[in-house]
Short mmCIF file of C-alpha atoms and ligand atoms in Angstrom, two decimals:
data_model
loop_
_atom_site.label_atom_id
_atom_site.label_comp_id
_atom_site.label_asym_id
_atom_site.label_seq_id
_atom_site.Cartn_x
_atom_site.Cartn_y
_atom_site.Cartn_z
CA MET A 1 -14.45 -5.62 -3.12
CA VAL A 2 -13.62 -2.00 -3.85
CA ILE A 3 -11.27 -0.92 -6.61
CA VAL A 4 -9.97 2.62 -6.43
CA GLY A 5 -8.27 4.30 -9.38
CA GLY A 6 -6.99 7.82 -9.80
CA ILE A 7 -6.48 8.79 -6.18
CA HIS A 8 -3.72 10.75 -7.88
CA GLY A 9 -5.21 12.76 -10.71
CA ASN A 10 -2.28 12.22 -13.10
CA GLU A 11 -2.76 8.45 -12.89
CA PRO A 12 -5.83 7.88 -15.09
CA ALA A 13 -4.82 4.34 -16.13
CA GLY A 14 -6.44 2.87 -13.02
CA VAL A 15 -9.77 4.55 -13.71
CA ILE A 16 -9.75 3.47 -17.35
CA ALA A 17 -9.01 -0.11 -16.30
CA VAL A 18 -11.80 -0.19 -13.69
CA GLN A 19 -14.29 1.12 -16.24
CA ARG A 20 -13.17 -1.46 -18.76
CA VAL A 21 -13.50 -4.39 -16.37
CA LEU A 22 -16.94 -3.24 -15.14
CA HIS A 23 -18.05 -2.92 -18.75
CA GLU A 24 -16.77 -6.40 -19.60
CA LEU A 25 -18.45 -7.92 -16.54
CA ARG A 26 -21.79 -6.50 -17.63
CA GLN A 27 -21.45 -7.21 -21.30
CA ARG A 28 -20.38 -10.81 -20.79
CA ARG A 29 -22.89 -11.25 -17.96
CA VAL A 30 -20.24 -12.70 -15.72
CA ALA A 31 -21.67 -13.99 -12.45
CA VAL A 32 -20.28 -11.95 -9.57
CA SER A 33 -20.60 -13.43 -6.14
CA GLY A 34 -20.61 -10.53 -3.72
CA ARG A 35 -20.48 -6.83 -4.43
CA LEU A 36 -17.99 -4.94 -6.52
CA LEU A 37 -17.59 -1.20 -6.33
CA GLY A 38 -15.35 0.89 -8.59
CA LEU A 39 -14.29 4.34 -7.41
CA ALA A 40 -12.48 7.15 -9.20
CA GLY A 41 -10.42 8.89 -6.55
CA ASN A 42 -9.59 12.53 -7.15
CA LEU A 43 -12.20 13.64 -9.69
CA ARG A 44 -11.16 17.28 -9.78
CA ALA A 45 -7.48 16.46 -10.25
CA LEU A 46 -8.31 13.75 -12.81
CA SER A 47 -10.17 16.32 -14.90
CA GLN A 48 -7.00 18.46 -14.96
CA ASN A 49 -4.56 15.53 -15.25
CA VAL A 50 -2.61 16.78 -12.23
CA ARG A 51 -1.52 14.75 -9.21
CA TYR A 52 -3.60 16.94 -6.92
CA MET A 53 -5.17 20.40 -6.71
CA THR A 54 -4.11 21.57 -3.25
CA ARG A 55 -2.62 18.60 -1.46
CA ASP A 56 -1.98 14.88 -1.94
CA LEU A 57 -5.26 12.97 -1.51
CA ASN A 58 -3.31 9.88 -0.50
CA ARG A 59 -2.12 11.54 2.71
CA ARG A 60 -3.84 12.73 5.83
CA TRP A 61 -5.99 9.62 6.31
CA PHE A 62 -5.45 10.22 10.02
CA PRO A 63 -8.22 9.65 12.58
CA ASP A 64 -8.23 13.28 13.76
CA HIS A 65 -8.41 14.69 10.24
CA LEU A 66 -11.15 12.24 9.28
CA ALA A 67 -13.13 13.14 12.39
CA ARG A 68 -12.90 16.78 11.37
CA LEU A 69 -14.13 15.95 7.86
CA ARG A 70 -17.07 14.02 9.30
CA ASP A 71 -17.98 16.71 11.81
CA THR A 72 -17.71 19.80 9.64
CA PRO A 73 -19.40 18.99 6.37
CA HIS A 74 -19.59 22.58 5.19
CA ALA A 75 -16.35 24.03 6.43
CA GLU A 76 -14.18 26.14 4.17
CA GLU A 77 -11.75 23.62 2.80
CA SER A 78 -9.50 22.45 0.01
CA SER A 79 -10.54 20.54 -3.06
CA GLU A 80 -8.89 17.42 -1.60
CA ASP A 81 -10.84 17.78 1.66
CA ILE A 82 -14.04 17.58 -0.38
CA GLU A 83 -12.76 14.59 -2.35
CA GLN A 84 -11.59 12.87 0.81
CA ARG A 85 -14.93 13.36 2.54
CA GLU A 86 -16.73 11.82 -0.43
CA LEU A 87 -14.50 8.76 -0.30
CA LEU A 88 -14.70 8.59 3.48
CA ASN A 89 -18.50 8.66 3.42
CA ILE A 90 -18.50 5.70 1.07
CA PHE A 91 -16.06 3.69 3.18
CA ASP A 92 -17.97 4.60 6.36
CA ARG A 93 -21.18 3.36 4.76
CA LEU A 94 -19.51 0.13 3.61
CA ASP A 95 -18.11 -0.34 7.12
CA GLU A 96 -21.57 -0.03 8.61
CA THR A 97 -23.16 -2.30 6.05
CA PHE A 98 -20.83 -5.28 6.00
CA ASP A 99 -19.56 -7.10 9.04
CA HIS A 100 -16.71 -8.74 7.18
CA PRO A 101 -13.60 -7.07 5.81
CA LEU A 102 -13.58 -5.44 2.41
CA VAL A 103 -10.99 -6.31 -0.18
CA VAL A 104 -9.67 -2.98 -1.44
CA MET A 105 -7.38 -2.54 -4.39
CA ASP A 106 -5.76 0.86 -4.88
CA LEU A 107 -4.39 1.37 -8.41
CA HIS A 108 -1.46 3.68 -9.04
CA SER A 109 1.19 4.40 -11.64
CA PHE A 110 4.58 6.10 -11.49
CA SER A 111 6.64 8.58 -13.51
CA ALA A 112 9.91 6.68 -13.98
CA GLU A 113 10.32 3.61 -16.12
CA GLY A 114 10.18 0.31 -14.28
CA PRO A 115 8.33 -2.93 -13.62
CA PRO A 116 4.94 -3.09 -11.89
CA PHE A 117 4.84 -4.06 -8.23
CA SER A 118 2.49 -4.17 -5.28
CA VAL A 119 2.61 -2.45 -1.91
CA VAL A 120 0.86 -3.89 1.11
CA ALA A 121 0.80 -3.37 4.82
CA ASP A 122 2.35 -6.48 6.27
CA THR A 123 -0.58 -8.38 7.66
CA LEU A 124 -1.05 -12.02 6.75
CA ARG A 125 -4.45 -11.36 5.26
CA ASN A 126 -3.00 -8.92 2.75
CA ARG A 127 -0.57 -11.41 1.34
CA PRO A 128 -2.55 -13.95 -0.74
CA ILE A 129 -4.07 -11.55 -3.27
CA ALA A 130 -0.85 -9.58 -3.61
CA TYR A 131 1.02 -12.82 -4.19
CA GLU A 132 -1.39 -13.83 -6.95
CA LEU A 133 -0.52 -10.67 -8.87
CA ARG A 134 2.90 -12.18 -9.66
CA VAL A 135 4.75 -8.90 -9.37
CA PRO A 136 7.14 -8.12 -6.51
CA ILE A 137 5.43 -7.28 -3.23
CA ILE A 138 7.21 -4.53 -1.33
CA PHE A 139 6.84 -4.89 2.43
CA GLY A 140 7.68 -1.94 4.62
CA LEU A 141 7.00 0.80 2.10
CA GLU A 142 3.40 1.28 3.09
CA GLU A 143 4.55 1.67 6.69
CA ALA A 144 7.14 4.27 5.64
CA VAL A 145 4.56 6.70 4.29
CA GLU A 146 2.13 8.34 6.70
CA GLY A 147 -1.57 8.79 6.21
CA THR A 148 -2.26 6.74 3.10
CA LEU A 149 -5.70 5.40 2.20
CA LEU A 150 -4.33 1.85 2.26
CA GLY A 151 -2.87 2.29 5.73
CA TYR A 152 -6.15 3.64 7.01
CA LEU A 153 -8.11 0.74 5.53
CA ALA A 154 -5.61 -1.83 6.81
CA ASP A 155 -5.93 -0.35 10.29
CA ARG A 156 -9.70 -0.75 10.01
CA GLY A 157 -9.17 -4.46 9.45
CA HIS A 158 -9.71 -4.52 5.70
CA ILE A 159 -7.61 -6.36 3.15
CA ALA A 160 -5.84 -3.61 1.24
CA VAL A 161 -3.50 -4.02 -1.70
CA GLY A 162 -1.80 -1.24 -3.63
CA PHE A 163 -0.84 -1.95 -7.22
CA GLU A 164 1.70 0.20 -9.06
CA ALA A 165 1.00 -0.73 -12.65
CA GLY A 166 3.66 1.06 -14.69
CA GLN A 167 4.43 4.45 -16.15
CA HIS A 168 1.59 6.98 -16.07
CA ASP A 169 0.88 7.26 -19.79
CA ASP A 170 2.26 3.98 -21.07
CA PRO A 171 -0.59 2.04 -22.74
CA ARG A 172 0.75 -1.13 -21.07
CA THR A 173 -0.12 0.39 -17.71
CA VAL A 174 -3.86 0.15 -18.43
CA GLU A 175 -3.38 -3.45 -19.60
CA ASN A 176 -1.44 -4.33 -16.45
CA ASN A 177 -4.21 -2.83 -14.33
CA VAL A 178 -6.89 -4.75 -16.21
CA ALA A 179 -4.95 -7.98 -15.71
CA ALA A 180 -4.45 -7.23 -12.01
CA ILE A 181 -8.14 -6.50 -11.44
CA TRP A 182 -9.26 -9.76 -13.07
CA ILE A 183 -6.69 -11.75 -11.12
CA ALA A 184 -7.82 -10.10 -7.89
CA LEU A 185 -11.49 -10.77 -8.68
CA VAL A 186 -10.71 -14.45 -9.12
CA SER A 187 -8.37 -14.59 -6.15
CA ALA A 188 -10.91 -12.93 -3.84
CA GLY A 189 -13.59 -15.33 -5.02
CA LEU A 190 -15.92 -12.82 -6.66
CA VAL A 191 -15.54 -14.34 -10.09
CA ALA A 192 -15.01 -17.98 -10.98
CA ARG A 193 -11.73 -18.69 -12.71
CA ALA A 194 -13.62 -20.60 -15.41
CA ASP A 195 -15.54 -17.42 -16.25
CA VAL A 196 -12.37 -15.57 -17.22
CA PRO A 197 -10.97 -17.32 -20.29
CA GLU A 198 -8.05 -14.89 -20.47
CA ILE A 199 -6.93 -15.43 -16.89
CA ALA A 200 -3.82 -17.42 -17.80
CA ARG A 201 -2.84 -14.72 -20.27
CA PHE A 202 -3.30 -12.05 -17.57
CA GLU A 203 -1.13 -14.00 -15.15
CA ALA A 204 1.53 -14.52 -17.79
CA ARG A 205 1.44 -10.84 -18.65
CA LEU A 206 2.25 -9.70 -15.12
CA ALA A 207 4.76 -12.50 -14.56
CA GLN A 208 6.50 -11.42 -17.75
CA ALA A 209 6.50 -7.75 -16.71
CA ALA A 210 8.27 -8.76 -13.48
CA ALA A 211 10.55 -11.38 -15.01
CA GLY A 212 13.81 -11.84 -13.12
CA LEU A 213 12.57 -10.07 -9.99
CA PRO A 214 11.89 -11.64 -6.60
CA ARG A 215 8.29 -12.24 -5.57
CA ALA A 216 8.76 -10.15 -2.45
CA VAL A 217 11.23 -7.68 -0.97
CA GLU A 218 11.34 -5.83 2.31
CA ILE A 219 12.61 -2.35 3.01
CA VAL A 220 15.66 -2.48 5.24
CA TYR A 221 16.77 1.12 4.92
CA ARG A 222 15.11 4.46 4.26
CA HIS A 223 17.19 7.52 3.46
CA PRO A 224 15.27 10.53 4.75
CA ILE A 225 16.08 13.91 3.27
CA THR A 226 15.23 17.56 3.80
CA PRO A 227 15.45 20.34 1.22
CA GLU A 228 18.52 21.67 3.06
CA ASP A 229 20.38 18.45 2.27
CA GLU A 230 20.47 19.37 -1.43
CA PHE A 231 20.16 15.67 -2.12
CA ARG A 232 20.68 14.62 -5.72
CA MET A 233 20.35 11.04 -6.91
CA ASP A 234 23.04 9.87 -9.32
CA PRO A 235 21.52 9.31 -12.76
CA GLY A 236 20.93 5.88 -14.24
CA PHE A 237 19.41 4.03 -11.33
CA TYR A 238 16.15 2.19 -11.81
CA ASN A 239 13.76 0.49 -9.41
CA PHE A 240 14.85 -2.95 -8.13
CA GLN A 241 18.37 -2.48 -9.45
CA GLY A 242 20.89 -4.48 -7.43
CA ILE A 243 23.34 -2.35 -5.44
CA GLY A 244 26.36 -3.16 -3.31
CA ARG A 245 27.19 -2.09 0.20
CA GLY A 246 29.10 1.18 0.11
CA GLN A 247 28.13 1.91 -3.47
CA ARG A 248 27.68 5.62 -4.17
CA LEU A 249 24.05 6.38 -4.99
CA ALA A 250 23.70 10.12 -4.61
CA ILE A 251 25.37 13.29 -3.46
CA ASP A 252 24.31 15.87 -0.90
CA ARG A 253 25.90 18.88 0.78
CA SER A 254 28.04 16.69 2.99
CA GLY A 255 29.38 14.65 0.11
CA ASP A 256 28.86 11.17 -1.26
CA VAL A 257 25.79 9.22 -0.18
CA ASP A 258 26.62 5.52 -0.15
CA SER A 259 24.36 2.54 0.32
CA PRO A 260 24.58 1.24 3.88
CA SER A 261 23.92 -2.31 2.72
CA ALA A 262 23.67 -4.51 -0.32
CA GLY A 263 20.25 -5.04 -1.79
CA ARG A 264 17.94 -3.45 -4.32
CA ILE A 265 17.36 0.24 -4.71
CA LEU A 266 13.85 1.67 -4.75
CA MET A 267 13.34 5.28 -5.66
CA PRO A 268 10.63 7.34 -4.01
CA LEU A 269 7.23 6.66 -5.47
CA TYR A 270 5.60 9.49 -3.74
CA GLN A 271 7.45 12.35 -5.33
CA GLY A 272 6.38 15.84 -4.41
CA LEU A 273 6.94 15.55 -0.72
CA GLY A 274 10.67 15.14 -0.96
CA GLU A 275 11.07 13.33 2.35
CA ASP A 276 12.65 10.18 1.01
CA GLY A 277 15.86 10.03 -0.97
CA PHE A 278 15.81 6.31 -1.66
CA PHE A 279 15.06 2.97 -0.06
CA VAL A 280 17.15 -0.19 0.10
CA ALA A 281 15.26 -3.47 -0.01
CA ARG A 282 16.36 -7.06 0.33
CA ASP A 283 14.83 -10.09 -1.34
CA LEU A 284 12.44 -12.29 0.57
CA GLY A 285 12.32 -15.85 -0.62
CA PRO A 286 9.27 -18.13 -0.37
CA ALA A 287 10.88 -19.87 2.61
CA GLN A 288 11.21 -16.61 4.54
CA LEU A 289 7.63 -15.63 3.77
CA GLN A 290 6.42 -19.04 4.83
CA LEU A 291 8.45 -18.93 8.01
CA SER A 292 7.12 -15.54 9.05
CA ALA A 293 3.55 -16.63 8.25
CA THR A 294 3.95 -19.82 10.27
CA LEU A 295 5.46 -18.03 13.25
CA ARG A 296 2.62 -15.53 13.27
CA LYS A 297 -0.01 -18.24 13.06
CA LEU A 298 1.63 -19.98 16.00
CA LYS A 299 1.33 -16.67 17.84
CA ILE A 300 4.98 -16.74 18.79
CA ASP A 301 4.66 -12.94 18.87
CA GLY A 302 3.90 -13.39 22.55
CA LEU A 303 7.49 -14.43 23.10
CA LEU A 304 8.98 -11.30 21.50
CA GLY A 305 9.21 -9.70 24.93
CA TYR A 306 11.93 -12.22 25.78
CA LEU A 307 14.25 -10.78 23.15
CA PRO A 308 17.08 -8.72 24.61
CA GLY A 309 16.05 -5.14 25.24
CA VAL A 310 12.55 -5.60 23.84
CA ASP A 311 9.49 -4.37 25.67
CA VAL A 312 6.10 -5.23 24.21
CA GLU A 313 3.43 -2.58 24.62
CA ALA A 314 0.07 -3.38 23.17
CA ASP A 315 -0.93 0.09 22.07
CA GLN A 316 -4.11 -0.24 20.10
CA ALA A 317 -4.85 3.47 20.04
CA ASP A 318 -4.45 3.87 16.31
CA GLY A 319 -5.28 0.33 15.42
CA GLY A 320 -1.80 -1.18 15.46
CA ASP A 321 0.57 -2.80 17.90
CA GLU A 322 3.76 -1.21 19.11
CA ILE A 323 6.95 -2.65 20.47
CA ARG A 324 9.55 -0.68 22.36
CA ILE A 325 13.15 -1.65 21.94
CA GLY A 326 15.16 -0.29 24.83
CA ARG A 327 18.62 0.98 24.06
CA VAL A 328 19.87 -0.75 27.19
CA GLY A 329 21.10 -3.79 25.36
CA SER A 330 23.87 -3.84 22.83
CA GLN A 331 23.19 -1.47 19.95
CA VAL A 332 24.39 -4.09 17.53
CA VAL A 333 21.93 -6.69 18.72
CA VAL A 334 19.04 -4.27 18.98
CA GLY A 335 19.71 -2.70 15.60
CA GLY A 336 20.39 -5.89 13.71
CA VAL A 337 19.05 -9.28 14.54
CA VAL A 338 16.24 -8.12 16.80
CA LYS A 339 14.89 -5.72 14.20
CA GLN A 340 15.10 -8.48 11.65
CA VAL A 341 13.07 -10.80 13.88
CA LEU A 342 10.52 -8.08 14.53
CA ARG A 343 10.11 -7.50 10.80
CA MET A 344 9.13 -11.15 10.42
CA PHE A 345 6.17 -10.36 12.65
CA GLY A 346 5.23 -7.28 10.67
CA TYR A 347 6.84 -4.66 12.88
CA ARG A 348 8.18 -2.46 10.10
CA LYS A 349 7.21 1.02 11.06
CA ASP A 350 9.72 3.09 12.97
CA VAL A 351 7.61 5.47 15.03
CA GLY A 352 10.44 7.00 17.04
CA GLY A 353 10.23 7.05 20.80
CA GLY A 354 12.85 9.32 22.29
CA ASP A 355 15.68 7.34 23.81
CA ASP A 356 14.12 4.07 22.72
CA LEU A 357 13.28 2.78 19.31
CA VAL A 358 9.59 2.04 18.91
CA VAL A 359 8.40 -0.06 16.02
CA ALA A 360 4.79 -0.63 15.08
CA ARG A 361 2.77 -2.83 12.81
CA ARG A 362 -0.68 -2.76 11.30
CA ARG A 363 -3.44 -4.51 13.17
CA GLN A 364 -3.11 -8.23 12.50
CA VAL A 365 -6.56 -9.44 13.46
CA GLN A 366 -9.92 -8.38 12.20
CA SER A 367 -11.32 -5.41 14.02
CA SER A 368 -14.83 -5.61 15.30
CA ARG A 369 -16.87 -3.70 12.79
CA ARG A 370 -18.53 -0.51 13.92
CA GLY A 371 -22.02 -1.84 14.23
CA ARG A 372 -24.41 -3.02 11.59
CA GLY A 373 -27.76 -2.32 10.15
CA GLY A 374 -26.81 0.57 7.94
CA VAL A 375 -27.87 0.46 4.35
CA ALA A 376 -25.41 0.89 1.56
CA GLY A 377 -27.93 2.91 -0.42
CA ASP A 378 -26.34 4.63 -3.36
CA ALA A 379 -22.80 3.80 -2.28
CA VAL A 380 -23.30 0.32 -3.61
CA THR A 381 -25.80 0.62 -6.35
CA ASP A 382 -28.48 -1.98 -6.31
CA GLY A 383 -29.88 -3.32 -9.48
CA GLY A 384 -27.03 -5.45 -10.70
CA ASP A 385 -24.43 -7.85 -9.58
CA SER A 386 -21.68 -5.46 -10.33
CA GLU A 387 -21.23 -1.75 -10.21
ZN1 ZN B 401 -0.30 7.30 -7.14
#
């Protein structure tokens, strides 16, 4: 299990929490079954308490960029290129060393006020740990942002959970992170539940922080913006707030921006890029989650090609599957029910496709690991059960 904090340098709460849990594990001599690695993400940005120095470190986890980082170790480059190569080297080494998937937790915080939540790529294997955290899981958000560390790791077949713990400098954010790490350690089987006397308190803490919210939501609408739109959100909205269809949410140069559907509003978490105005999510009940899990286990995916206008293309090039929805059929059917069905199977990412709509999902089955026999060396420090 790998826990990453501070991939954004103005989010130190994750790093503080990782250090605290590692310290507690040692001091209390808790038995750890397996290996635990804590990583501080953007060291240079953390030292300045800024989100990043030159560019966002949680972007550009694309195969071509990573290949360049691997191949040109001494090229002239940005601070984040150096940071990214350091992280990449560690994950490469872990990949070579272990032939089973890693469990990776990526800790973040946000600037606005709001409840904690988790973000996962929608693969079945990502769900159990996220569900144990007792805060809302947002499906479809990870897929909406390109080049994140989590997306890269999910594509490599790892279990990857993002945790957004609270406001950057709120002391509760560290506490939420600490609770989430312990819960994940127990859930992943590294630590016995009986060895964490506070576990019930941790669970109650996160459940309380997310009181009144659904356990899972899925993004059904993304409002993309450009600087030319002069998009301005109306004040007073907060994450997970219920909104009605047609409700005015913002204004831009062409006038009112209304919500296309009822649901919950989610404001952009990844400020600084300015590509997303807002998202609309809808609640997913336990029954819906169970249904989509069951259908996937039954491998009914194979029948998706029988849906009207749907053409299944297994494109494994970047580690995911893609489905092409022809615009031959009725727009209403293709845009509505079919997309809803596809989302149940994890197809949440709109990758464009000219005249057709192409949706993609993260790889659902474990990838074959890239060979074995490597030694973790200093990436996973020997000499203790935990590091
Ligand atoms: Zn962040």
